[in-house]
Tab-separated table of C-alpha atoms and ligand atoms in Angstrom:
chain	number	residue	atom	x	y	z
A	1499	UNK	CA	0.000	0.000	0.000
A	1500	UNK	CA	1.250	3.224	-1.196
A	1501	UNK	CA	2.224	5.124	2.103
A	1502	UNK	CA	3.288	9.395	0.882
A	1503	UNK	CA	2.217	11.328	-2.982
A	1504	UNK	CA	5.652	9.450	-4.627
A	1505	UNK	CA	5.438	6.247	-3.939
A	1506	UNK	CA	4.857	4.247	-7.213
A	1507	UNK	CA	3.907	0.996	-8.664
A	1508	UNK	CA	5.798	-1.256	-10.624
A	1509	UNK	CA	4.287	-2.120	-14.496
A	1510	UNK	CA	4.697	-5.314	-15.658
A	1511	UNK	CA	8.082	-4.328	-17.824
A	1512	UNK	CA	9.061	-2.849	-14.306
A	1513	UNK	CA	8.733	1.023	-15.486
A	1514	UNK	CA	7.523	2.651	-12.271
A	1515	UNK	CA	4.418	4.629	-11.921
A	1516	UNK	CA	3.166	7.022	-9.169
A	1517	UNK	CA	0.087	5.872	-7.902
A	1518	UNK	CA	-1.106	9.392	-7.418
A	1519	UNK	CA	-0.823	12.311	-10.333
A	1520	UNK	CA	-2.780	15.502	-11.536
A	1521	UNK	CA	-5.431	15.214	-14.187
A	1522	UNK	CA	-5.894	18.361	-16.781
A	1523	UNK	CA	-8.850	17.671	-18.757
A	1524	UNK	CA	-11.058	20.594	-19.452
A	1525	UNK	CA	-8.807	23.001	-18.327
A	1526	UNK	CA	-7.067	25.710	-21.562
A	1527	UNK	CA	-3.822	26.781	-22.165
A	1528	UNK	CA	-2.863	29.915	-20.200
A	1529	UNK	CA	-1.423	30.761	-16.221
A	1530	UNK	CA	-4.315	28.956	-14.115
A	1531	UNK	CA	-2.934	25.512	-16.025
A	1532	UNK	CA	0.764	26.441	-15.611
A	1533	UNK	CA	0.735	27.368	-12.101
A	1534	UNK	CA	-1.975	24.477	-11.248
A	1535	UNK	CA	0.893	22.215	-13.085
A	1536	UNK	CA	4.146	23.989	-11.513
A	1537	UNK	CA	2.151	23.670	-7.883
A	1538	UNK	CA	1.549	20.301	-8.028
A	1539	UNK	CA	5.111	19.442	-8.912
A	1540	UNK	CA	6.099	21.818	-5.890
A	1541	UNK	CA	3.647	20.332	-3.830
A	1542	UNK	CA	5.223	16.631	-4.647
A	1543	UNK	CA	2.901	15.316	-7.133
A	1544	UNK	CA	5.311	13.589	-10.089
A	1545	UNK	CA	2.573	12.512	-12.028
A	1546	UNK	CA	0.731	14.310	-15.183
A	1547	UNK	CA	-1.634	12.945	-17.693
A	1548	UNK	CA	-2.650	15.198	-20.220
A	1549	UNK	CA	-3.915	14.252	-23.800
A	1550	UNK	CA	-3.199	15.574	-27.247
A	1551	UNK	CA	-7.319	16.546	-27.355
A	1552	UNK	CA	-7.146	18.516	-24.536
A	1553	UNK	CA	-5.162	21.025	-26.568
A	1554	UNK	CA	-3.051	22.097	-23.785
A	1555	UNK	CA	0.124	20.323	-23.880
A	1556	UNK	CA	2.495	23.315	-24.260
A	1557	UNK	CA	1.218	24.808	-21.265
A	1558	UNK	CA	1.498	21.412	-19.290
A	1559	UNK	CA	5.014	21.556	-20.916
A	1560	UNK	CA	5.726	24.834	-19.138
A	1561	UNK	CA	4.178	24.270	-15.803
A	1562	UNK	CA	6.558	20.976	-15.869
A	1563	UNK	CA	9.680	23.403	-16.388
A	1564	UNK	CA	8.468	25.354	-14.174
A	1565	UNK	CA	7.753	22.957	-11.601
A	1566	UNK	CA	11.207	21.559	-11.910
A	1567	UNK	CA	13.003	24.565	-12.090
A	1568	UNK	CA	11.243	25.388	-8.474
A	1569	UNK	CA	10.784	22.347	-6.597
A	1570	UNK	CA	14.718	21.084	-7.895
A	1571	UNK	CA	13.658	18.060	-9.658
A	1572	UNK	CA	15.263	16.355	-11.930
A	1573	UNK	CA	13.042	15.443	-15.630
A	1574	UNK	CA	13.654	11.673	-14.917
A	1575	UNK	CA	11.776	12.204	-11.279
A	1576	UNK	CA	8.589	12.853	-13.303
A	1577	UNK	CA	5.648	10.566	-14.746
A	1578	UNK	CA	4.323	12.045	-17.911
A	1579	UNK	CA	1.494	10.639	-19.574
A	1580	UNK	CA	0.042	11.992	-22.823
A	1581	UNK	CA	-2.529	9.897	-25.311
A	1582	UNK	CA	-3.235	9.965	-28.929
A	1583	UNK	CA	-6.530	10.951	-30.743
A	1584	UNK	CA	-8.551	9.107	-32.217
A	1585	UNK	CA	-8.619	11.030	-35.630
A	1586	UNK	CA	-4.796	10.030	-35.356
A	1587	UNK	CA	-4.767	6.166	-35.000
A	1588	UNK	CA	-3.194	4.821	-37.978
A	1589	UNK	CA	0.471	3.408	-38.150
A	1590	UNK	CA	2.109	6.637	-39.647
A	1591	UNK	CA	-0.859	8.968	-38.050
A	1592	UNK	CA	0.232	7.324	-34.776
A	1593	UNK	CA	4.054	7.851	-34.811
A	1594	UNK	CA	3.149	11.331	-36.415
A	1595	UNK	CA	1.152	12.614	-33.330
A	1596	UNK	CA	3.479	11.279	-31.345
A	1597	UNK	CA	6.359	13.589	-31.879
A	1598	UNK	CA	3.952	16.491	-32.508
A	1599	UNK	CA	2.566	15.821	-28.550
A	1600	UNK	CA	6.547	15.475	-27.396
A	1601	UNK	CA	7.124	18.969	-29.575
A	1602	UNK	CA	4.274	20.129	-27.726
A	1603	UNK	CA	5.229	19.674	-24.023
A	1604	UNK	CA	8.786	20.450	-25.099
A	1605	UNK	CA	9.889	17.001	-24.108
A	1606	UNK	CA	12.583	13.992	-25.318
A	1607	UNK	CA	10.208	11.415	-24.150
A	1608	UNK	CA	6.986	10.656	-22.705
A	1609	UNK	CA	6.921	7.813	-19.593
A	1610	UNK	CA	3.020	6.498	-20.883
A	1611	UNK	CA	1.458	6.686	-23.856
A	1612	UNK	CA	-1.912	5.638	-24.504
A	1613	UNK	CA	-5.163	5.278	-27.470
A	1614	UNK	CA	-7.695	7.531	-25.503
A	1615	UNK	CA	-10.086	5.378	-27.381
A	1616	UNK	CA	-11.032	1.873	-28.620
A	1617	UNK	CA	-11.651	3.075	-32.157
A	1618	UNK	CA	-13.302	-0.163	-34.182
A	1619	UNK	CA	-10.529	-1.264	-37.209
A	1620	UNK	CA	-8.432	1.850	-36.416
A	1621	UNK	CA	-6.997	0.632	-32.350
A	1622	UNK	CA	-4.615	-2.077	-33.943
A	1623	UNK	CA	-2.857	-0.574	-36.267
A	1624	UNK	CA	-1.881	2.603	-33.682
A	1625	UNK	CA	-1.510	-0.180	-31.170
A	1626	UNK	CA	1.442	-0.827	-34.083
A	1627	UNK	CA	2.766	2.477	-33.535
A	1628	UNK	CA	3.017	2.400	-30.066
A	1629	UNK	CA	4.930	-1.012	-30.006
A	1630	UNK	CA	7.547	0.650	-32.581
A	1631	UNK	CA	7.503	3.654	-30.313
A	1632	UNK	CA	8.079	1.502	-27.260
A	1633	UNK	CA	11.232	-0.816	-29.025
A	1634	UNK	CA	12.514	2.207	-30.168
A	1635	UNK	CA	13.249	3.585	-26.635
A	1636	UNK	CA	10.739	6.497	-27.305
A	1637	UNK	CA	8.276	5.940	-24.345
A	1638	UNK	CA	8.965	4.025	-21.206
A	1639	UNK	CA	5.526	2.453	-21.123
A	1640	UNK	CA	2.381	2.070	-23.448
A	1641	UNK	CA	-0.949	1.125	-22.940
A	1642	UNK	CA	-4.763	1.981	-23.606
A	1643	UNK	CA	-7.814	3.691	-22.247
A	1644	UNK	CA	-11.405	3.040	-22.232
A	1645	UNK	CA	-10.710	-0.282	-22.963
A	1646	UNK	CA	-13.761	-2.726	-22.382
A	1647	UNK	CA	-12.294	-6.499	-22.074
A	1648	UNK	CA	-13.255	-7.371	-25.658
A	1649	UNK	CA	-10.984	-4.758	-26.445
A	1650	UNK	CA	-8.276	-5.701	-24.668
A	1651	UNK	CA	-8.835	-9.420	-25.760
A	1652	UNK	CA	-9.235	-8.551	-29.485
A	1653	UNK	CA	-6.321	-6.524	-29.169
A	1654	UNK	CA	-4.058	-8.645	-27.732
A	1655	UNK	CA	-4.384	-11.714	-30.057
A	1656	UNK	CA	-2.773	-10.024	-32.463
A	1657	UNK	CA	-0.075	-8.146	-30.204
A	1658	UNK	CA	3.367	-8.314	-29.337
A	1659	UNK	CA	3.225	-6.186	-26.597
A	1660	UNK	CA	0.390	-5.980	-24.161
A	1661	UNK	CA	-0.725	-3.228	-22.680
A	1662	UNK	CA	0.824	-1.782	-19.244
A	1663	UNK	CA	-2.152	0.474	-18.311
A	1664	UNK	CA	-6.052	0.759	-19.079
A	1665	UNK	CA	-6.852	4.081	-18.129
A	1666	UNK	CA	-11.064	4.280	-17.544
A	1667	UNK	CA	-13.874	5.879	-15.627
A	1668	UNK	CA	-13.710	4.573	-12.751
A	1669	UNK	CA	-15.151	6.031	-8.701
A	1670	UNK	CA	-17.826	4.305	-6.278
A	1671	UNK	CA	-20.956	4.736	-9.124
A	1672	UNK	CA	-18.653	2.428	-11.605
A	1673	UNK	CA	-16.524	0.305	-10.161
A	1674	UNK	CA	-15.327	-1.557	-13.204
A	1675	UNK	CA	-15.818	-5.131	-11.712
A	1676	UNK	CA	-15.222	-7.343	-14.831
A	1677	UNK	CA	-12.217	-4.582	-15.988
A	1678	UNK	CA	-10.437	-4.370	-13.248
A	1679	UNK	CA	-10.966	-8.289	-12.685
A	1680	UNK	CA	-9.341	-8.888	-16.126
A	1681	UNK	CA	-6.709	-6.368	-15.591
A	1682	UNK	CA	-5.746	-8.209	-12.327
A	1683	UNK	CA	-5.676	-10.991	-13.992
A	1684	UNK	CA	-3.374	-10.113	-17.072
A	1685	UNK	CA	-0.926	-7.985	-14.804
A	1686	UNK	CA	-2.418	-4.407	-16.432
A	1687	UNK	CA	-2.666	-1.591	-14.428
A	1688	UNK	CA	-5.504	0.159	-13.748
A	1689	UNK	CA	-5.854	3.838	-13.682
A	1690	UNK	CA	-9.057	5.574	-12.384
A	1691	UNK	CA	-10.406	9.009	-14.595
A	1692	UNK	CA	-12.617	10.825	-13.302
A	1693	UNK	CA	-12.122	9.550	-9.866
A	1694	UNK	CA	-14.275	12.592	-8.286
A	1695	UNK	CA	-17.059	11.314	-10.924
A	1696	UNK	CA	-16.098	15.470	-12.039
A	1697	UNK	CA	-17.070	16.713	-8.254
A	1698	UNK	CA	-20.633	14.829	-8.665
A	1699	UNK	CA	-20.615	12.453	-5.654
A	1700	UNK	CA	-18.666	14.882	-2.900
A	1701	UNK	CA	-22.365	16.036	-1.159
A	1702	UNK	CA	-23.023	11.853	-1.024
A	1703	UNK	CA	-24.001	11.013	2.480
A	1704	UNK	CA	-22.353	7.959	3.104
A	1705	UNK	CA	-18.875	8.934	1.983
A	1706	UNK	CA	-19.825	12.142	4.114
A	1707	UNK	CA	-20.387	9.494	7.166
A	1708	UNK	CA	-17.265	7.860	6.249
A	1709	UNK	CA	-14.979	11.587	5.861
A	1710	UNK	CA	-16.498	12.356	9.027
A	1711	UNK	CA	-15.132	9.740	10.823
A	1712	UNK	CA	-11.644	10.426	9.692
A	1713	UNK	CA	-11.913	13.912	9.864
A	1714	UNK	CA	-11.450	13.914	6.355
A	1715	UNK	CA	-12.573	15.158	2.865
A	1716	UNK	CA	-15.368	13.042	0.665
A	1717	UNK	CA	-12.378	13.755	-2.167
A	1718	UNK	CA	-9.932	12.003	0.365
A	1719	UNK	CA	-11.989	9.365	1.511
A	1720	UNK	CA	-12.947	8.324	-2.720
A	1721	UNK	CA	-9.236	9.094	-3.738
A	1722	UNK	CA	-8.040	6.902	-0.579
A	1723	UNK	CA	-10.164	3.858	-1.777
A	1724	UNK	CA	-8.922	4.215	-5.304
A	1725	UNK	CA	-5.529	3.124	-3.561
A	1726	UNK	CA	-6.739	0.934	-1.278
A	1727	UNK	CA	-8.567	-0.717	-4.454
A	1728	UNK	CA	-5.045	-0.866	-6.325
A	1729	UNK	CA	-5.869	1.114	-8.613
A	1730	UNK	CA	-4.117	4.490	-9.842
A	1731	UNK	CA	-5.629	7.629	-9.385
A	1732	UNK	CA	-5.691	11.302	-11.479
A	1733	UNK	CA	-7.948	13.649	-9.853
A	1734	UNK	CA	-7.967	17.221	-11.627
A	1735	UNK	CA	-7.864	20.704	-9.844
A	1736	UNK	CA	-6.536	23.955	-10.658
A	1737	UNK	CA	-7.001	25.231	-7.069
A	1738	UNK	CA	-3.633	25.204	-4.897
A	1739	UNK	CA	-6.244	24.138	-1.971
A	1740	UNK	CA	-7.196	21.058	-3.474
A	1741	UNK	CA	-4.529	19.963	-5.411
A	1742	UNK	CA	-3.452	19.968	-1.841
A	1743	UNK	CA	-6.237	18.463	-0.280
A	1744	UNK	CA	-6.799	15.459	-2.975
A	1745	UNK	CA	-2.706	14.677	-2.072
A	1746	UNK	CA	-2.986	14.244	1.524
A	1747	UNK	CA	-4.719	10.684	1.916
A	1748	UNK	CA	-1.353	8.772	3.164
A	1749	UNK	CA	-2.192	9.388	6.961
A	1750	UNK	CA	-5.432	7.005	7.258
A	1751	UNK	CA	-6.843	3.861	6.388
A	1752	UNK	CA	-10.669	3.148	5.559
A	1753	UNK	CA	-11.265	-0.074	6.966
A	1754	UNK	CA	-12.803	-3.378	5.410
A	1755	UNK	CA	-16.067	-2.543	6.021
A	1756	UNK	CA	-15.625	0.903	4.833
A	1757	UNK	CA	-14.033	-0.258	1.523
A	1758	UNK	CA	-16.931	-2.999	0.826
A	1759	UNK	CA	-19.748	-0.039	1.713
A	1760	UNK	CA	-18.107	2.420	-0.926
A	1761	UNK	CA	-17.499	-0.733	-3.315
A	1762	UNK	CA	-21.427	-1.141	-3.209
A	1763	UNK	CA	-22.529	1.770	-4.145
A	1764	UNK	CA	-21.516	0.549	-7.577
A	1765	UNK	CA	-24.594	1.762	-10.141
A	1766	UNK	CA	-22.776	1.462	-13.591
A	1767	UNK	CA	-23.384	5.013	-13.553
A	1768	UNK	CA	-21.134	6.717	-15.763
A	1769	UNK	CA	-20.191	10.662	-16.160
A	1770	UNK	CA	-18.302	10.345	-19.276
A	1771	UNK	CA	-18.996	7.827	-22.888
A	1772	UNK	CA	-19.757	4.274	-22.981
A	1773	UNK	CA	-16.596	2.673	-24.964
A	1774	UNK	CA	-19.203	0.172	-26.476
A	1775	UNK	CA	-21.233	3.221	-27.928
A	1776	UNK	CA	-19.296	6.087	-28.839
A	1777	UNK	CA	-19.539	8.302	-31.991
A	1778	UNK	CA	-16.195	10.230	-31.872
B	152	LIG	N1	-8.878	8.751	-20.693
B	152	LIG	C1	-9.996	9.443	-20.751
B	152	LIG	O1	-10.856	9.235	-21.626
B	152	LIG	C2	-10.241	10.503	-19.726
B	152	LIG	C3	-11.506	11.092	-19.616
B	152	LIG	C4	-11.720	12.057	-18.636
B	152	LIG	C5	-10.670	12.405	-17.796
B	152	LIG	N2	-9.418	11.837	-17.943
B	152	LIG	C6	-8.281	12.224	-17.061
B	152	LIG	O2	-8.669	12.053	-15.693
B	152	LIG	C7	-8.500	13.285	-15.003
B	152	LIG	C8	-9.511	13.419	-13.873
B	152	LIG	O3	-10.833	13.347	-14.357
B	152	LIG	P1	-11.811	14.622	-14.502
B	152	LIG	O4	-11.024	15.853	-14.682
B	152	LIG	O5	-12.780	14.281	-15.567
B	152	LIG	O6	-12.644	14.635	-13.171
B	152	LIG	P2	-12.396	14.503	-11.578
B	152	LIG	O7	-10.940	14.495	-11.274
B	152	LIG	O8	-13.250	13.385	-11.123
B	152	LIG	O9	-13.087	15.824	-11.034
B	152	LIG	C9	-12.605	17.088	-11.347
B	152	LIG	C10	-13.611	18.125	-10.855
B	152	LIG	O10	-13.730	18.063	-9.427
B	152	LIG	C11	-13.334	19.315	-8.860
B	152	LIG	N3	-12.536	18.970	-7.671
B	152	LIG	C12	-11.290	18.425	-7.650
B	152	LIG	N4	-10.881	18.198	-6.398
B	152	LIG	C13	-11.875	18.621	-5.591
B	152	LIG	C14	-12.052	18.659	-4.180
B	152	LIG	N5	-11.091	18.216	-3.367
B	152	LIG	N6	-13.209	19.163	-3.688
B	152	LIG	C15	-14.181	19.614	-4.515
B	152	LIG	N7	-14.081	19.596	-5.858
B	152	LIG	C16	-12.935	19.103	-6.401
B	152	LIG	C17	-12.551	20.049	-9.919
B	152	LIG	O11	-12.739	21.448	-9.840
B	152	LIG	P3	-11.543	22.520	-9.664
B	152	LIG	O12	-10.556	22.331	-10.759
B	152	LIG	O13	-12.279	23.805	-9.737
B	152	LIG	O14	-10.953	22.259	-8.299
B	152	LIG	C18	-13.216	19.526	-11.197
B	152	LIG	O15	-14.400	20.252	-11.476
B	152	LIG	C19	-8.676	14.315	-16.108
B	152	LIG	O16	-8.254	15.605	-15.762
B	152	LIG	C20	-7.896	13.682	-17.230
B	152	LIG	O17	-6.505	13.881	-17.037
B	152	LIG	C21	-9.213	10.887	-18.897
């Protein structure tokens, strides 16, 4: 069990991963995204995922050089993650937006690339990409999101490589059971979006029972069972406060019967796209 904001996670090729990073969907190029980035780093997060959609990779670029320059950390100390569109996945299309997210965040490499989506007939061919990418010494690890198990089944038949990581949607109203069973059971990582369910479950009385208890946050007490639960976690602010708050979940424990309550409040409820029915 993870015990302080660094402590990471070995994949299965042994790259390690920081169980705890900043998410920076929805959120456009300019200071509030720089600082948000360079404060986190400060703060001792090593962990960013950004995505070539969310069209703000050159300020997560500069809130990394920032954040390094300030908090004295080294490049190799940090976990970036970036992921290609789908518009992009293709063999050549793949390897193409590849360096064009690198030129972006003014980086040499990334540590995770992933397909944000399982496009029918288009995810095996940038899966293709990403396995060239990965023997090439580009990117320390590769892997997918939003990857329903017939994904991940089709595409490994054909693969060389499986995947390290399946990033998804994943907090106490979808709780992944037959995902995160597979992943378990394949030795890929799981990795929680949208772990807040985007702020929507913080007011929910039961986790407010449970934060009470602790004397902590609803944020805490969700982002503490994505741990406890094994599975990596991204939560997104841009607020110093809670970029601080969501971090400090290493100095408690939720209990078993805590951790089976939250685990039932499973609904297959979902904030973001189904994977099996997506037009994008
Ligand atoms: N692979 C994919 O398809 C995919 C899809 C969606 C997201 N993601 C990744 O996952 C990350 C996290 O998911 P997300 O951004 O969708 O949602 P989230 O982390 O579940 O929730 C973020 C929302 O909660 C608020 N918030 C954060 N901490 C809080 C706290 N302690 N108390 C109260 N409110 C709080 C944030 O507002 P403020 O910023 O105002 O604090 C924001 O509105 C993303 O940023 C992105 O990197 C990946």
């Amino acid at each position: 069990m993870s015990k302080n904001l660094q402590d990471r996670t070995a994949l299965y090729n042994g790259v390690q991963m920081p169980w705890f990073g900043l998410g920076v969907f929805k959120v456009e190029e300019g200071p509030e995204l720089v600082n948000a980035v360079s404060f986190a780093i400060k703060h001792g997060y090593r962990s960013i995922d950004t995505a070539a959609i969310y069209a703000n990779e050159e300020g997560v670029g500069e809130g990394i050089r920032k954040g390094m320059k300030e908090a004295g950390v080294s490049r190799e100390d940090l976990f970036i993650t970036s992921k290609v569109w789908n518009s992009d996945l293709g063999y050549e299309s793949t390897l193409a937006a590849y360096e064009t997210s690198l030129k972006k965040l003014g980086l040499d490499y990334l540590d995770l690339y992933l397909i944000h989506w399982p496009v029918e007939g288009k995810y095996k061919e940038a899966w293709r990409a990403l396995e060239h990418l990965y023997k090439q010494g580009k990117v320390r690890a590769i892997g997918v999101s939003n990857f329903q198990v017939h994904h991940l089944e089709d595409l490994v038949r054909n693969a060389e490589i499986k995947p390290m990581i399946n990033q998804v949607e994943y907090h106490p109203r979808l709780t992944q059971s037959k995902v995160k069973s597979y992943c378990e059971e394949n030795g890929i990582q799981l990795e929680a979006w949208s772990p807040l369910m985007q702020g929507q479950l913080l007011e929910n009385a039961d986790l407010r029972e449970i934060a009470d208890k602790h004397g902590k946050s609803t944020a805490q007490v969700i982002l503490r069972w994505d741990l406890q639960n094994g599975v990596i976690t991204i939560p997104k602010s841009t607020k110093e406060h809670r970029i601080t708050e969501n971090a400090d979940i290493f100095d408690f424990e939720l209990s078993k019967e805590e951790m089976e309550k939250i685990n039932s409040m499973n609904q297959n409820i979902r904030v973001g796209p189904d994977p099996d029915n997506f037009d994008f």
